[in-house]
XYZ file of C-alpha atoms in Angstrom:
411
model
C 13.218 -41.981 111.317
C 10.788 -41.476 113.421
C 7.597 -44.151 114.913
C 5.199 -40.842 115.083
C 6.135 -39.266 111.352
C 6.481 -42.896 109.808
C 2.623 -43.076 111.958
C 1.718 -39.945 109.962
C 2.942 -40.661 106.680
C 1.216 -43.849 107.142
C -1.852 -42.116 107.705
C -1.721 -39.654 104.872
C -2.480 -42.098 102.237
C -2.294 -46.410 101.861
C -0.692 -45.335 98.430
C 2.637 -46.972 98.143
C 3.912 -45.066 94.963
C 8.000 -44.912 95.618
C 7.625 -49.109 96.217
C 5.606 -49.106 92.744
C 8.216 -46.116 91.106
C 11.440 -48.389 92.106
C 9.549 -51.767 90.678
C 9.397 -50.168 87.125
C 12.596 -48.078 87.413
C 14.187 -51.758 87.553
C 12.691 -52.796 84.310
C 14.115 -50.109 82.182
C 16.838 -50.800 79.394
C 19.337 -47.878 79.510
C 19.189 -45.161 76.743
C 15.810 -46.160 75.564
C 13.118 -43.160 75.918
C 16.054 -40.588 76.211
C 14.690 -38.405 73.160
C 12.056 -37.166 74.985
C 14.450 -35.891 77.404
C 16.194 -34.339 74.870
C 13.185 -32.488 73.459
C 12.980 -28.506 73.480
C 9.759 -29.034 75.650
C 10.826 -30.812 78.451
C 14.076 -29.253 79.032
C 11.619 -25.483 79.484
C 9.344 -27.265 81.401
C 12.267 -28.851 83.818
C 14.533 -26.332 84.364
C 12.153 -22.890 83.949
C 10.482 -21.150 87.262
C 7.759 -19.572 87.592
C 5.263 -18.743 84.796
C 7.327 -18.219 82.240
C 6.742 -22.225 80.407
C 3.765 -24.039 80.594
C 4.081 -25.665 84.088
C 2.220 -29.159 82.974
C 3.669 -31.070 80.483
C 1.184 -33.645 78.999
C 3.183 -37.460 77.055
C 0.136 -39.327 75.334
C 0.128 -42.470 73.103
C -1.517 -45.745 72.180
C -1.634 -48.968 74.556
C 1.478 -50.818 75.221
C 3.720 -48.090 73.734
C 6.093 -47.345 76.895
C 4.226 -44.750 78.922
C 5.476 -46.153 82.398
C 8.506 -46.466 81.777
C 9.136 -43.350 80.226
C 7.347 -41.135 83.513
C 9.844 -43.930 85.854
C 12.598 -41.946 83.062
C 11.072 -38.735 83.738
C 10.879 -39.013 87.549
C 14.744 -40.456 87.455
C 16.207 -37.469 85.563
C 14.678 -34.905 88.135
C 15.857 -36.620 90.806
C 19.272 -36.700 89.407
C 19.547 -32.900 88.009
C 17.614 -30.723 90.646
C 20.091 -28.404 92.063
C 20.721 -27.399 95.369
C 17.851 -28.230 98.514
C 14.085 -27.744 99.165
C 13.152 -29.042 95.492
C 10.691 -32.226 95.366
C 9.785 -34.753 93.478
C 6.854 -36.237 94.073
C 5.221 -39.159 91.816
C 1.601 -41.444 91.951
C 0.933 -44.879 89.323
C -2.224 -44.852 88.650
C -3.718 -48.994 88.683
C -6.451 -50.246 86.647
C -5.386 -53.538 89.156
C -6.531 -51.001 92.718
C -9.175 -48.863 91.759
C -11.264 -49.308 94.175
C -8.013 -47.790 96.575
C -7.456 -44.940 94.187
C -9.765 -41.296 94.557
C -8.520 -37.763 94.455
C -8.375 -38.179 98.203
C -5.580 -40.995 98.337
C -3.745 -39.463 95.802
C -3.358 -35.764 96.570
C -2.228 -37.670 100.290
C 0.030 -40.115 98.157
C 1.706 -36.465 96.655
C 1.564 -35.006 101.096
C 3.895 -37.792 101.852
C 5.725 -37.854 100.408
C 6.577 -33.950 100.380
C 6.753 -33.340 103.511
C 8.415 -36.829 104.049
C 11.818 -34.954 103.825
C 10.984 -32.176 106.333
C 12.157 -31.854 109.587
C 9.873 -31.074 111.301
C 6.581 -31.958 109.563
C 4.238 -29.235 109.200
C 2.665 -28.391 112.476
C -1.562 -28.158 110.768
C -0.532 -31.555 109.280
C 0.837 -33.190 113.167
C -2.185 -31.809 114.950
C -4.187 -32.938 112.973
C -2.841 -36.480 113.083
C -3.204 -35.835 117.015
C -6.910 -34.945 115.982
C -7.991 -38.055 114.330
C -5.922 -40.608 116.903
C -8.805 -39.013 119.661
C -12.136 -40.144 117.119
C -13.165 -43.547 116.597
C -10.974 -45.784 114.044
C -8.817 -42.644 113.588
C -10.721 -39.762 111.057
C -8.794 -39.932 107.993
C -8.304 -35.869 106.135
C -10.856 -34.846 103.773
C -10.164 -33.852 100.296
C -10.184 -29.789 100.298
C -7.852 -30.759 103.837
C -5.764 -32.713 101.912
C -5.592 -30.413 99.162
C -4.943 -27.057 101.441
C -2.265 -29.296 103.536
C -0.654 -30.176 99.964
C -0.727 -26.369 98.621
C 0.646 -24.841 101.727
C 3.370 -27.720 101.886
C 4.811 -27.166 98.256
C 4.615 -23.424 99.201
C 7.644 -23.794 101.311
C 9.484 -25.182 98.558
C 11.987 -23.341 96.207
C 10.568 -25.927 93.045
C 7.838 -28.831 93.309
C 7.001 -31.424 90.693
C 4.259 -34.176 90.573
C 4.669 -36.743 88.148
C 1.354 -39.320 87.610
C 1.331 -41.731 85.757
C -1.047 -43.292 83.909
C -3.998 -41.106 84.423
C -6.342 -42.994 82.032
C -6.576 -45.959 84.267
C -7.533 -43.629 87.172
C -11.207 -44.444 87.851
C -13.132 -42.258 85.394
C -15.915 -41.076 87.785
C -12.956 -39.652 90.477
C -11.020 -37.602 87.776
C -12.692 -34.400 87.918
C -12.064 -34.534 91.689
C -8.571 -34.854 90.653
C -8.002 -32.307 87.910
C -10.355 -29.566 89.836
C -7.412 -30.599 92.150
C -4.503 -30.514 90.458
C -5.379 -26.914 88.568
C -5.983 -26.001 91.732
C -2.643 -26.574 93.276
C -0.739 -25.413 89.635
C -2.421 -21.955 89.949
C -1.735 -21.507 93.932
C 2.427 -22.517 93.168
C 3.748 -21.382 90.085
C 6.976 -23.241 92.019
C 5.303 -26.247 91.161
C 5.502 -28.603 87.707
C 2.819 -31.296 86.300
C 4.203 -34.175 84.332
C 1.205 -36.774 83.309
C 1.046 -39.641 81.235
C -2.500 -40.916 79.218
C -3.825 -42.616 76.355
C -4.744 -40.192 74.032
C -8.782 -40.068 74.588
C -7.595 -37.928 77.405
C -6.107 -34.954 76.183
C -9.723 -33.217 76.021
C -9.695 -33.509 79.722
C -6.096 -32.203 79.770
C -7.147 -29.259 77.640
C -10.685 -28.697 79.539
C -8.799 -28.572 82.942
C -5.038 -26.521 81.917
C -6.417 -24.989 78.892
C -3.477 -23.245 77.260
C -0.897 -24.039 80.356
C -0.042 -27.503 79.222
C 2.630 -28.632 76.583
C 1.855 -32.211 74.457
C 3.902 -34.704 73.715
C 3.052 -37.231 71.905
C 5.112 -40.931 72.758
C 5.997 -43.423 70.271
C 9.052 -45.840 70.929
C 11.460 -45.320 68.145
C 13.701 -47.667 66.177
C 16.854 -47.082 68.762
C 14.788 -47.582 71.519
C 13.378 -51.512 70.163
C 16.933 -52.715 68.608
C 18.243 -51.714 72.061
C 15.626 -53.303 73.809
C 16.419 -56.589 71.266
C 20.249 -56.081 72.212
C 19.592 -56.776 75.757
C 17.420 -59.355 75.624
C 19.132 -61.319 73.082
C 22.058 -60.693 75.459
C 20.576 -61.880 78.629
C 19.289 -64.723 77.169
C 19.813 -67.722 79.267
C 20.305 -70.615 76.070
C 21.921 -68.559 73.834
C 23.457 -71.815 72.633
C 20.457 -72.225 70.423
C 20.752 -68.851 69.261
C 22.901 -68.176 65.993
C 24.367 -64.999 64.358
C 21.098 -65.713 61.352
C 18.601 -65.562 63.745
C 19.694 -62.767 65.517
C 20.399 -60.515 62.724
C 17.146 -61.722 61.709
C 15.675 -60.940 64.732
C 16.853 -57.007 64.908
C 16.783 -55.951 61.322
C 12.841 -57.676 61.041
C 11.125 -56.205 64.566
C 11.906 -52.868 64.278
C 10.444 -52.510 61.079
C 7.638 -54.504 61.182
C 6.977 -54.452 65.129
C 7.697 -50.795 65.718
C 4.404 -49.219 67.221
C 3.833 -50.865 70.626
C 6.227 -51.480 73.167
C 4.808 -54.049 74.544
C 3.963 -56.375 71.762
C 7.938 -56.515 71.381
C 8.091 -58.405 74.662
C 5.428 -60.871 74.102
C 7.329 -61.571 70.850
C 11.034 -62.057 72.577
C 9.641 -64.065 75.322
C 7.808 -66.459 72.864
C 10.759 -66.591 70.785
C 13.677 -67.197 73.959
C 11.360 -70.011 75.494
C 11.485 -72.548 72.690
C 14.045 -75.176 73.389
C 15.672 -75.348 69.917
C 17.117 -73.362 67.457
C 14.518 -74.787 64.841
C 11.347 -73.749 67.008
C 12.577 -70.479 67.861
C 12.780 -69.293 63.963
C 9.477 -71.299 63.004
C 7.998 -68.686 66.726
C 10.028 -65.859 64.758
C 8.960 -65.984 61.522
C 5.132 -66.864 63.142
C 4.695 -64.184 65.665
C 6.275 -61.261 63.017
C 3.633 -61.929 60.728
C 1.570 -59.049 61.014
C 0.771 -59.849 64.437
C -1.139 -57.278 66.606
C -1.434 -56.620 70.320
C -4.995 -58.891 70.603
C -3.616 -61.840 68.463
C -0.581 -61.739 70.937
C -2.358 -62.001 73.579
C -5.179 -65.040 72.229
C -1.408 -66.382 70.915
C -0.149 -66.780 74.382
C -3.499 -68.097 75.520
C -3.265 -70.280 73.613
C 0.407 -71.575 74.209
C -0.657 -71.319 77.829
C -3.621 -73.596 77.821
C -1.335 -76.163 75.555
C 1.170 -76.688 78.485
C 1.196 -80.540 79.747
C 0.115 -81.861 82.537
C -1.276 -78.969 85.416
C 0.142 -75.953 84.043
C -2.177 -75.378 81.716
C -5.018 -75.537 84.558
C -2.554 -73.334 87.229
C -1.391 -70.459 84.330
C -5.041 -69.949 83.419
C -6.265 -70.022 87.234
C -4.074 -67.687 88.002
C -4.885 -65.560 85.398
C -8.835 -65.524 86.030
C -8.122 -64.607 89.753
C -6.146 -61.644 88.906
C -8.155 -60.326 86.126
C -11.726 -60.881 88.342
C -10.870 -59.896 92.201
C -11.805 -56.751 93.199
C -8.814 -56.119 94.715
C -4.688 -56.970 93.914
C -3.602 -59.693 95.128
C -0.833 -60.785 96.904
C 1.523 -63.856 95.713
C 0.114 -65.845 98.778
C -3.181 -65.052 98.146
C -2.948 -66.054 95.416
C -1.501 -69.857 95.515
C -3.394 -70.774 98.295
C -6.252 -69.927 96.019
C -4.871 -72.149 93.541
C -4.478 -74.560 95.819
C -7.830 -75.260 97.094
C -9.851 -78.229 96.045
C -13.557 -77.591 96.306
C -14.831 -80.150 98.783
C -12.080 -80.838 101.248
C -11.793 -79.653 105.016
C -8.065 -78.759 105.137
C -5.914 -76.805 102.900
C -2.858 -78.843 101.836
C 0.232 -77.229 101.759
C 1.721 -80.058 99.699
C -0.449 -78.305 96.461
C 0.443 -74.779 97.100
C 2.735 -73.898 93.587
C 5.663 -71.725 93.961
C 5.803 -68.345 92.709
C 7.804 -69.388 90.607
C 6.214 -72.476 88.954
C 3.393 -69.461 89.214
C 5.434 -67.168 86.873
C 6.295 -69.907 84.547
C 3.227 -70.864 83.754
C 1.250 -68.140 83.048
C 4.399 -66.832 80.197
C 5.368 -63.187 81.249
C 1.535 -62.528 81.355
C 2.003 -61.690 85.214
C 4.532 -60.034 87.045
C 5.360 -59.698 90.744
C 5.840 -56.226 92.339
C 8.716 -57.363 94.562
C 8.198 -54.507 97.059
C 4.678 -55.428 97.722
C 4.182 -58.940 96.677
C 1.487 -58.031 94.625
C 0.681 -59.747 91.438
C -0.212 -58.135 89.017
C -1.377 -58.237 84.615
C 1.368 -57.044 82.568
C -0.671 -54.257 81.660
C -3.893 -52.243 81.696
C -4.726 -54.131 78.003
C -4.206 -57.829 79.474
C -7.102 -56.856 81.577
C -9.459 -55.356 78.608
C -8.115 -58.357 76.524
C -9.120 -61.197 79.210
C -12.957 -58.915 80.083
C -13.947 -58.953 76.592
C -13.247 -62.264 76.132
C -16.131 -64.032 78.541
C -15.145 -67.693 76.676
C -11.904 -67.859 78.530
C -13.338 -68.566 82.263
C -16.768 -70.615 82.696
C -18.259 -68.698 85.515
C -15.231 -67.325 87.184
C -16.613 -64.960 89.998
C -18.957 -68.558 90.978
C -16.277 -70.588 90.736
C -14.243 -68.335 93.256
C -16.947 -68.157 95.846
C -17.136 -71.667 95.805
C -12.964 -71.816 96.718
C -13.295 -68.887 98.901
C -15.808 -70.929 101.076
C -14.150 -74.079 101.549
C -10.740 -71.837 102.168
C -13.268 -70.700 105.113
């Protein structure tokens, strides 16, 4: 790719959708979610051309059921099965951590960036707009009507186009009408384009409002066989297999799919809690405790209690990391977070020996934090954890004042 083309693509949108997709795809378990691909609704939506079927497929589900992983599965499946040239799949993963970066303009820009990335040459109107922008102070970005028109025109060059937007409920609510209007306009103007959306149940009304009569709706809910596949994967990859016996393994595979089948995220947290124990006895105790009618809030509360009960400075480091991630105005990179956690108020210099390693940081947060290897950004494992931390103000004492003091000390 030439330097000029790379500059144009970066100019269209700051969102790194493909990097996020790669990270999500890496975490998928083979076979989990395949049931969606075998539905008549999905197959008709994927293979039909023109206006024969509804161009919009909306999959909704409660928090933690695995919607984002299903999105990545759909994207990869379309990419694997598209036949011939002149077909493009463009995606955006909405993220509550990055709400300040997300607008209708940046989302459509990210889609346009992916659509034209494979075109040679880049459409002349986009290149001309870039050249004009370079001559202005700080380089003017495209406005929403301009970028929408360019996206429609670029999609019209294609035999088929697929747009996939995950977690639209995490997109800023104040900006959603503009995005819905734009997506509806694109679908109306581009009969060769299909739109896949996921979100929580409450945005189903919005989908009906903007795509009345043109959207197929499928509820997302973990299947028992998906839960079993995931559990088998976790057990097979257990690094401490010597403290797992056949009896406990059988109980895990028998009980969890039956008693905790509604929320994939909850299953993951329970397995984290079981497998981190150091003896078979403790694993059995944890299994009994964590499968006794536990809900997602209960799992978060239990995990946070375990973080707070860690020895030495691990508890402070784990809770400090959660405070910074949940209260920051934008996503933090690993280096930023580790430096913030290393600052000692009242000192004049940063002690480099006090900077925690990424491995230590992840260990102290007991699975509640993940790192995007593509962007090095630190994330909470799920939007529901952000909501939980936001509604339990007593977990952090004057967090913003503390963060401000640390920032001033660092400066």
